[in-house]
Amino acid sequence: MSDVTRADVCAAAIADAFQDDGEIFASPMGMLPMLGVRLAKLTSNPDLVISDGESLFLAGVPPLFARADVVEGWIPFRNVFDVVAHGKRHVMMGATQVDRHGNQNISAIGDWKQPKRQLLGSRGAPGNTVNNRTSYWVSRHSPRVFVERVDIVSGVGPRLAKEAGPAAARFNDIHRVVSNLAVFDVEGAGDTLRLLSVHPGVTVDEVRAATGFELDVPADVPTTRAPTTEELILIREVLDPKGLRFKEVPDVD
Amino acid sequence: MTIDEVVGELTDGMTIGIGGWGPRRKPMALVRAILRSDLKDLTIVSWGGADVGLLARAGKIRRLVFAFVSLDSVPLEPNFQKARQEGTIPEVVELDEGMFQTGLRAAAQRLPFLPMRAGLGSDVLVNQPWIRTITSPYAGPDDQHEELVAVPALHLDVALVHLNRADQHGNATYLGPDPYFDDLFCMAADRAYLSVEQVVDTAGLTVDTPVQRLLLSRMMVSGVVETPNGAHFTTCTPDYERDERFQRAYAAAASGSDEEWAAFSTRFLQGDEAAYQAAVRAFGEES
């Protein structure tokens, strides 16, 4: 199938991040993560447990932002915290900043005492990252997002988790960082961000230039796989027929 | 009780927990009444939405305990942002969402703290060094004695919550999909005041609603006030959903000039609750 867009590639890359998770609660934050998780559930990992983002576990796989589907369970916020502590969860959060050591910031930019720009607050990032598998999604890869050191550590990367002791490191599992340019993990030297693949049409040098720290780049960097025909049909005709994904990742040539 | 009688029970410097979650089922009528009052130097404990934004803008907050402040469809709360960026909230305690729940649990159980993994390694502990860790007396895997966060109890002087239905004694049901944490807020507080869409007789609480929806018992509640549309402009499912148009107007005014905020404030926040609801109806009738 022709005309594969960057957003389609991102959706498939996000789906791949959830393919080996088995029967756990997949918690996507944001549009592309929601698309990717639902794509994974329809392809590589039908056992994923998904919710409506509010309080219901959904038995089916509805299109983005569609209501009304078969409900298979109840997941009010109080129970989410129980699942987090229990560990059967993989959350993909957004990130205003991600640093070389896989720490994430969604709290504020600047000095915490009087920030230059107040954001959400740390939300559940501290608990997520020391309890269950956590990935990040960055829709606009730039040196302002990928910084040497985040201003405020909301999500805890592997190095800080190890420094905080066994209770913090035991379940710390930063799995993937997916951006509009590339896919990373945190298995680089000294627990740093490592480039796993660059999206079709993106060069390693472009990723380096858009990253505000020195990336661990293996000698041979593969290209992120293109979505299969089945995946493209699912994305375009089932999950996101309105093309909402292009609001987050505009089409590029 | 009346709204003003509830606010009459509050005093300067109190620690007040506000139920609901972000922009969902917040006791907004009671928050608006605090705005109209002379109360000051409050400690506000909230998974925050416009409740925090409004109180911050009005300079009511001396100390804020929060995990996030959001309007959902408007991700960042402009009044809260402004207060933080201008440094007008003297003391800020930023917790992980789950730590917040654990802190309420500790208070509800009259414990000084409860252990938790959340917070370890993060700047929640760096920026609030008074939150300490505790080492388990029991060996875990690999013979390790885990060092966990000792989440301090979030004891409240008063809790303010809003539910769908209650009887006059304080037995109350939520009818939407999520109870949030309003029971915990009530149990963490010395006194809890409940506003509801409708006060019904006790039999009416379960006539067509499962008993599992009875979130609050009268033991947990000091006073009940009927405030129809009292969660506006947050959700109060299924009685009503969020007033997105009004919220956009609020957010635009809050992030606009001082004059724009003053105009919003004059139109909606100067009078009593009846005046607010009338102004909201008028706003709704504009196309």
XYZ file of C-alpha atoms in Angstrom:
540
model
C 0.000 0.000 0.000
C 1.438 3.336 -1.006
C 1.448 6.719 0.700
C 2.557 5.511 4.102
C 2.628 8.604 6.314
C 4.914 9.413 9.225
C 1.940 9.131 11.580
C 1.278 5.591 10.327
C 4.914 4.661 10.968
C 4.692 6.117 14.484
C 1.487 4.191 15.194
C 3.115 0.907 14.194
C 6.246 1.696 16.228
C 4.090 2.389 19.274
C 2.164 -0.825 18.661
C 5.473 -2.693 18.614
C 6.300 -1.287 22.056
C 3.271 -3.188 23.439
C 3.566 -6.410 21.448
C 5.372 -8.465 24.109
C 3.411 -7.218 27.122
C 0.918 -10.058 27.387
C -2.254 -9.574 29.419
C -1.625 -6.221 31.074
C -3.344 -2.838 31.228
C -2.089 -0.676 28.367
C -2.427 2.997 29.361
C -1.768 5.361 26.482
C -1.683 9.115 27.156
C -2.336 11.111 24.003
C -3.651 10.386 20.554
C -0.851 8.472 18.806
C -0.263 6.249 21.853
C -3.998 5.470 21.940
C -3.902 4.605 18.244
C -0.770 2.494 18.635
C -2.125 0.547 21.594
C -5.381 -0.227 19.819
C -3.432 -1.265 16.739
C -1.371 -3.653 18.868
C -4.536 -5.106 20.376
C -5.935 -5.767 16.900
C -2.697 -7.334 15.646
C 0.292 -8.439 17.711
C -1.215 -8.541 21.225
C -4.950 -9.236 21.500
C -4.560 -9.890 25.251
C -3.970 -6.214 26.042
C -6.464 -4.683 28.454
C -7.596 -1.230 27.359
C -9.846 1.417 28.873
C -11.892 4.385 27.753
C -9.358 6.622 29.494
C -11.835 7.305 32.285
C -13.263 4.382 34.217
C -14.220 1.456 31.977
C -12.283 -1.510 30.605
C -13.368 -2.046 27.007
C -13.867 -5.525 25.596
C -13.707 -4.364 22.001
C -11.398 -1.976 20.186
C -13.342 1.140 19.224
C -12.072 3.899 16.933
C -10.336 6.894 18.522
C -12.701 8.873 20.748
C -15.683 6.693 19.855
C -18.062 5.918 22.674
C -20.155 2.849 23.360
C -18.421 -0.465 23.235
C -18.785 -3.647 25.232
C -17.518 -3.011 28.750
C -15.496 -5.780 30.395
C -14.558 -4.137 33.641
C -14.421 -1.139 35.939
C -11.269 0.893 36.413
C -12.002 4.057 38.419
C -8.936 6.097 39.351
C -8.638 4.470 42.781
C -8.226 1.094 41.085
C -5.672 2.463 38.625
C -3.363 3.110 41.569
C -3.836 -0.481 42.671
C -2.905 -1.723 39.184
C 0.148 0.561 39.170
C 1.371 -0.876 42.466
C 0.513 -4.407 41.312
C 2.572 -3.823 38.175
C 0.428 -5.313 35.396
C 0.497 -2.141 33.372
C 2.433 -0.440 30.606
C 1.889 3.301 30.412
C 3.007 5.455 27.510
C 3.163 9.025 28.764
C 3.938 12.273 27.027
C 7.076 14.194 27.916
C 7.789 17.901 27.835
C 11.426 16.981 28.421
C 13.320 13.687 28.204
C 16.983 13.544 29.114
C 20.016 11.458 28.283
C 19.310 9.125 31.189
C 15.665 8.568 30.339
C 14.276 10.896 33.006
C 11.063 12.687 32.028
C 9.505 16.012 33.005
C 5.834 17.004 32.763
C 5.817 19.118 35.906
C 7.223 22.553 35.044
C 9.989 24.274 33.089
C 12.620 26.197 34.999
C 13.050 26.387 38.755
C 10.495 24.308 40.630
C 10.053 26.995 43.311
C 8.951 29.577 40.751
C 8.832 27.978 37.323
C 9.183 29.858 34.057
C 6.340 27.740 32.768
C 4.099 25.679 35.003
C 2.868 22.487 33.357
C 0.620 19.761 34.732
C 2.525 18.773 37.817
C 4.121 15.370 38.174
C 0.821 13.495 37.836
C 1.460 9.759 38.223
C 4.899 9.753 36.628
C 6.924 9.095 39.807
C 4.731 6.118 40.739
C 4.473 4.756 37.217
C 8.199 4.645 36.664
C 9.088 2.753 39.837
C 6.171 0.329 39.570
C 5.317 -0.642 36.010
C 6.666 -0.559 32.476
C 6.762 2.991 31.134
C 7.338 4.385 27.639
C 7.255 7.919 26.286
C 5.824 9.508 23.185
C 7.211 12.765 21.772
C 5.337 14.141 18.770
C 7.829 16.919 18.001
C 11.397 15.796 18.439
C 13.632 18.800 19.178
C 16.568 19.852 21.362
C 14.036 21.611 23.610
C 12.454 18.251 24.431
C 15.529 16.023 24.343
C 17.719 17.823 26.877
C 20.896 16.874 28.702
C 19.082 17.044 32.054
C 15.368 17.585 32.692
C 14.458 20.597 34.858
C 12.281 18.467 37.143
C 12.364 14.682 37.371
C 8.773 13.459 37.162
C 9.458 10.105 35.488
C 12.494 8.269 36.878
C 15.069 6.817 34.486
C 17.120 3.700 35.223
C 20.187 5.489 36.548
C 18.307 7.577 39.112
C 16.264 4.531 40.071
C 19.441 2.555 40.790
C 20.838 5.460 42.807
C 17.627 5.575 44.841
C 18.097 1.961 45.883
C 16.690 -1.495 45.250
C 13.087 -0.540 46.060
C 13.162 2.051 43.279
C 15.120 -0.023 40.759
C 13.309 -3.334 41.282
C 10.417 -2.598 38.915
C 11.816 0.393 37.009
C 11.381 -0.492 33.355
C 11.675 2.348 30.848
C 10.859 0.448 27.708
C 10.768 2.735 24.665
C 10.861 6.370 23.688
C 9.068 6.862 20.381
C 9.263 10.229 18.637
C 8.163 11.506 15.256
C 11.731 10.857 14.059
C 12.946 7.670 15.706
C 12.666 4.921 18.313
C 14.919 4.636 21.382
C 15.438 2.554 24.468
C 17.571 3.296 27.546
C 20.084 0.506 27.087
C 22.897 2.810 25.951
C 26.237 3.015 27.793
C 25.686 4.086 31.400
C 21.881 3.702 31.135
C 21.487 6.320 28.434
C 19.159 6.830 25.504
C 20.094 4.562 22.610
C 18.887 4.960 19.056
C 17.069 1.801 17.934
C 15.752 2.890 14.551
C 15.105 5.971 12.445
C 11.788 6.400 10.660
C 11.743 6.073 6.860
C 13.086 9.307 5.331
C 14.926 10.360 8.507
C 18.718 10.218 8.787
C 20.745 9.491 11.890
C 22.335 12.933 11.557
C 18.907 14.582 11.593
C 18.076 12.775 14.827
C 21.425 13.802 16.318
C 20.816 17.420 15.324
C 17.351 17.390 16.898
C 18.664 15.952 20.156
C 20.256 18.140 22.823
C 22.674 15.525 24.117
C 24.998 12.864 22.845
C 22.998 9.830 21.839
C 24.238 6.283 21.991
C 24.198 5.389 18.293
C 25.044 1.826 17.281
C 27.199 1.309 14.187
C 24.254 0.095 12.208
C 20.911 1.832 12.744
C 17.981 0.167 11.002
C 14.988 1.941 9.542
C 11.755 1.725 11.545
C 9.576 -0.840 9.837
C 6.745 0.295 7.619
C 3.245 -0.682 8.700
C 1.860 -3.773 7.023
C -1.068 -3.574 4.646
C -3.301 -4.975 7.384
C -2.113 -2.315 9.805
C -2.680 0.470 7.307
C -6.232 -0.715 6.715
C -6.855 -0.887 10.461
C -5.422 2.609 11.007
C -7.184 4.247 8.087
C -10.486 2.459 7.960
C -11.130 1.218 11.482
C -9.275 3.172 14.160
C -8.750 6.647 12.723
C -10.824 7.181 9.578
C -11.001 10.915 10.299
C -7.216 11.264 10.260
C -6.991 12.730 13.762
C -3.427 11.389 13.943
C -2.275 14.048 11.492
C -3.062 16.748 14.047
C -0.316 15.266 16.208
C 2.071 14.209 13.447
C 1.468 16.124 10.211
C 2.138 14.304 6.980
C 5.664 14.766 5.600
C 7.101 13.896 2.214
C -27.463 23.540 55.717
C -26.995 26.440 53.336
C -23.880 27.229 51.345
C -23.157 30.204 53.570
C -23.582 28.116 56.716
C -20.949 25.695 55.393
C -18.518 28.505 54.685
C -19.352 29.955 58.097
C -17.791 26.823 59.597
C -14.454 27.598 57.952
C -11.748 29.793 59.439
C -8.540 31.421 58.249
C -5.559 29.110 57.986
C -7.577 25.901 57.783
C -6.483 22.857 55.799
C -9.281 22.125 53.353
C -9.480 19.049 51.144
C -11.501 19.429 47.958
C -12.967 16.236 46.470
C -13.579 15.309 42.856
C -10.733 14.994 40.382
C -9.311 17.670 38.094
C -12.345 19.102 36.270
C -14.684 16.358 37.460
C -17.408 16.569 40.132
C -15.817 19.388 42.085
C -17.828 21.116 44.836
C -17.693 24.322 42.833
C -20.627 26.057 44.552
C -18.737 25.763 47.847
C -15.516 26.925 46.195
C -17.340 29.959 44.806
C -18.654 30.700 48.289
C -15.077 30.639 49.628
C -14.142 33.106 46.886
C -16.850 35.487 48.111
C -15.754 35.145 51.750
C -12.947 36.871 53.631
C -11.206 33.561 54.300
C -7.454 33.616 53.816
C -4.207 31.683 54.317
C -5.829 28.373 53.410
C -4.027 25.111 52.851
C -5.754 23.473 49.893
C -5.386 19.731 49.290
C -6.715 18.779 45.866
C -6.246 16.739 42.720
C -6.698 20.115 41.159
C -8.863 21.690 38.535
C -10.514 25.092 38.400
C -11.078 24.867 42.168
C -7.352 25.398 42.646
C -7.163 27.924 39.809
C -9.947 30.101 41.206
C -8.682 30.014 44.774
C -5.138 30.748 43.620
C -6.270 33.693 41.506
C -8.160 35.074 44.495
C -5.059 34.831 46.685
C -6.726 32.449 49.128
C -4.009 29.793 49.130
C -1.049 29.942 51.483
C -0.095 26.315 50.935
C -1.105 24.023 48.087
C -0.857 20.228 48.172
C -1.403 18.803 44.693
C -0.332 16.152 42.184
C -1.591 17.922 39.070
C -3.869 20.780 38.116
C -5.737 20.306 34.837
C -8.973 21.122 33.047
C -8.669 17.964 30.842
C -9.898 19.475 27.566
C -7.747 22.507 28.391
C -4.664 20.653 29.619
C -3.073 23.437 31.664
C -5.009 25.535 34.202
C -4.167 29.181 33.382
C -4.888 30.650 36.819
C -2.774 27.994 38.496
C -0.001 28.540 35.939
C -0.063 32.258 36.556
C 0.067 31.812 40.323
C 3.007 29.421 40.095
C 4.921 31.519 37.582
C 4.407 34.684 39.612
C 5.205 32.871 42.837
C 2.012 33.926 44.593
C 1.416 30.619 46.365
C 3.879 30.814 49.263
C 4.215 27.078 49.827
C 3.729 24.274 47.341
C 3.742 20.527 48.023
C 3.817 18.547 44.784
C 3.087 14.835 45.120
C 2.679 11.886 42.811
C -1.026 11.130 42.262
C -0.800 7.843 44.084
C 1.124 9.394 46.978
C -1.752 11.802 47.351
C -4.185 8.903 47.750
C -1.835 7.169 50.182
C -1.539 10.368 52.235
C -5.324 10.587 52.507
C -5.453 6.890 53.423
C -2.934 7.408 56.190
C -4.992 10.289 57.591
C -8.205 8.265 57.268
C -6.550 5.462 59.245
C -5.089 7.909 61.800
C -1.573 6.796 60.900
C 1.369 9.225 60.658
C 2.461 7.778 57.312
C 2.108 4.820 54.978
C 4.938 3.278 52.948
C 4.966 3.456 49.193
C 7.266 3.018 46.230
C 6.045 6.112 44.349
C 8.304 9.123 44.707
C 11.595 7.224 44.978
C 14.223 8.638 42.638
C 11.997 11.542 41.562
C 12.211 15.236 42.324
C 9.105 14.943 44.493
C 11.539 13.892 47.219
C 14.281 16.298 46.125
C 12.016 19.361 46.189
C 10.306 18.356 49.423
C 13.125 17.001 51.543
C 10.844 16.878 54.589
C 9.164 13.843 53.003
C 11.310 11.031 54.312
C 11.920 7.404 53.516
C 11.615 4.420 55.827
C 13.451 1.108 55.766
C 11.410 -2.060 55.973
C 12.093 -4.105 59.114
C 11.512 -7.223 57.010
C 13.960 -8.650 54.524
C 12.563 -8.893 51.032
C 13.872 -10.586 47.907
C 17.669 -10.974 47.886
C 17.665 -10.331 51.642
C 17.248 -6.615 50.926
C 15.474 -4.354 53.378
C 13.625 -2.064 51.017
C 13.763 1.656 51.623
C 10.361 3.141 50.763
C 8.743 6.554 50.843
C 7.015 7.291 54.156
C 4.095 9.185 52.662
C 2.938 11.663 55.329
C -0.712 11.655 56.363
C -2.723 14.390 54.650
C -4.867 15.281 57.611
C -7.622 17.761 56.802
C -9.517 20.156 59.026
C -12.399 20.105 56.590
C -13.324 18.177 53.448
C -15.654 19.596 50.801
C -17.181 17.124 48.344
C -20.023 17.109 45.820
C -22.149 14.050 45.007
C -25.307 13.369 43.044
C -27.791 12.432 45.788
C -27.913 12.400 49.573
C -30.424 12.225 52.338
C -30.498 14.947 54.973
C -28.324 12.831 57.301
C -25.340 12.586 54.947
C -25.831 9.167 53.384
C -24.920 9.779 49.772
C -24.560 8.167 46.343
C -22.500 8.942 43.294
C -24.312 8.089 40.064
C -21.483 8.553 37.574
C -18.828 5.995 36.612
C -16.203 6.991 39.178
C -16.455 7.681 42.910
C -13.089 9.472 42.734
C -11.817 9.678 46.346
C -14.562 11.575 48.105
C -14.940 8.941 50.813
C -11.233 9.188 51.620
C -11.394 12.991 51.756
C -14.246 12.751 54.264
C -12.449 10.207 56.431
C -9.196 12.196 56.359
C -11.014 15.248 57.709
C -12.232 16.313 61.134
C -15.422 17.534 59.498
C -16.810 16.951 56.035
C -19.398 19.005 54.198
C -21.283 17.510 51.327
C -23.078 19.359 48.560
C -25.415 17.409 46.300
C -27.530 17.903 43.241
C -30.574 16.768 45.129
C -31.506 15.842 48.682
C -33.901 12.898 48.701
C -35.469 10.860 51.472
C -33.402 7.911 52.664
C -35.478 5.312 50.842
C -34.970 7.250 47.628
C -31.224 6.653 47.711
C -31.533 2.985 46.764
C -34.929 2.799 45.122
C -33.403 2.437 41.667
C -29.691 2.505 42.398
C -27.491 -0.361 43.657
C -26.438 -0.071 47.296
C -22.790 -0.227 46.169
C -23.194 3.355 45.012
C -23.643 4.527 48.597
C -20.179 6.038 48.905
C -20.704 8.080 52.058
C -22.426 7.158 55.281
C -23.751 9.700 57.747
C -20.821 8.885 60.090
C -18.523 10.544 57.561
C -20.522 13.722 56.967
C -21.120 16.744 59.199
C -23.502 18.653 56.977
C -25.389 18.442 53.704
C -26.325 21.278 51.390
C -28.425 21.021 48.246
C -26.729 22.888 45.373
C -28.331 22.034 42.015
C -25.751 22.429 39.228
C -23.333 22.871 42.119
C -20.425 21.184 40.335
C -20.704 23.495 37.322
C -18.593 23.876 35.164
C -17.051 20.492 36.017
C -18.729 17.154 35.282
C -21.452 15.697 37.446
C -22.286 12.623 35.395
C -25.081 11.609 34.750
C -26.828 14.781 35.950
C -24.731 16.830 33.549
C -21.403 16.767 31.747
C -18.721 19.428 31.744
C -19.771 22.816 30.354
C -16.974 22.931 27.790
C -18.040 26.238 26.312
C -18.081 27.908 29.694
C -14.750 26.303 30.585
C -13.214 27.699 27.398
C -14.500 31.150 28.356
C -13.053 30.713 31.847
C -9.688 29.591 30.475
C -9.584 32.426 27.946
C -10.338 35.019 30.626
C -7.852 33.464 33.037
C -5.059 33.524 30.472
C -6.011 36.968 29.179
C -5.341 40.440 30.510
C -6.264 41.549 34.021
C -9.158 43.440 32.454
C -10.455 40.299 30.773
C -10.301 38.416 34.042
C -12.013 41.272 35.853
C -14.822 41.210 33.290
C -15.306 37.458 33.742
C -15.146 37.821 37.482
C -17.660 40.672 37.528
C -20.066 38.768 35.340
C -19.934 35.439 37.144
C -18.226 35.571 40.518
C -19.386 38.700 42.324
C -22.890 37.665 43.346
C -24.215 34.689 45.271
C -24.758 31.176 43.889
C -28.197 32.042 42.516
C -26.667 34.991 40.656
C -23.932 32.707 39.292
C -26.434 30.161 38.036
C -28.508 32.918 36.430
C -25.417 34.325 34.722
C -24.495 30.834 33.510
C -27.996 30.357 32.080
C -27.720 33.666 30.283
C -24.297 32.663 28.955
C -25.758 29.356 27.755
C -28.505 31.139 25.860
C -25.985 33.150 23.861
C -25.248 31.290 20.663
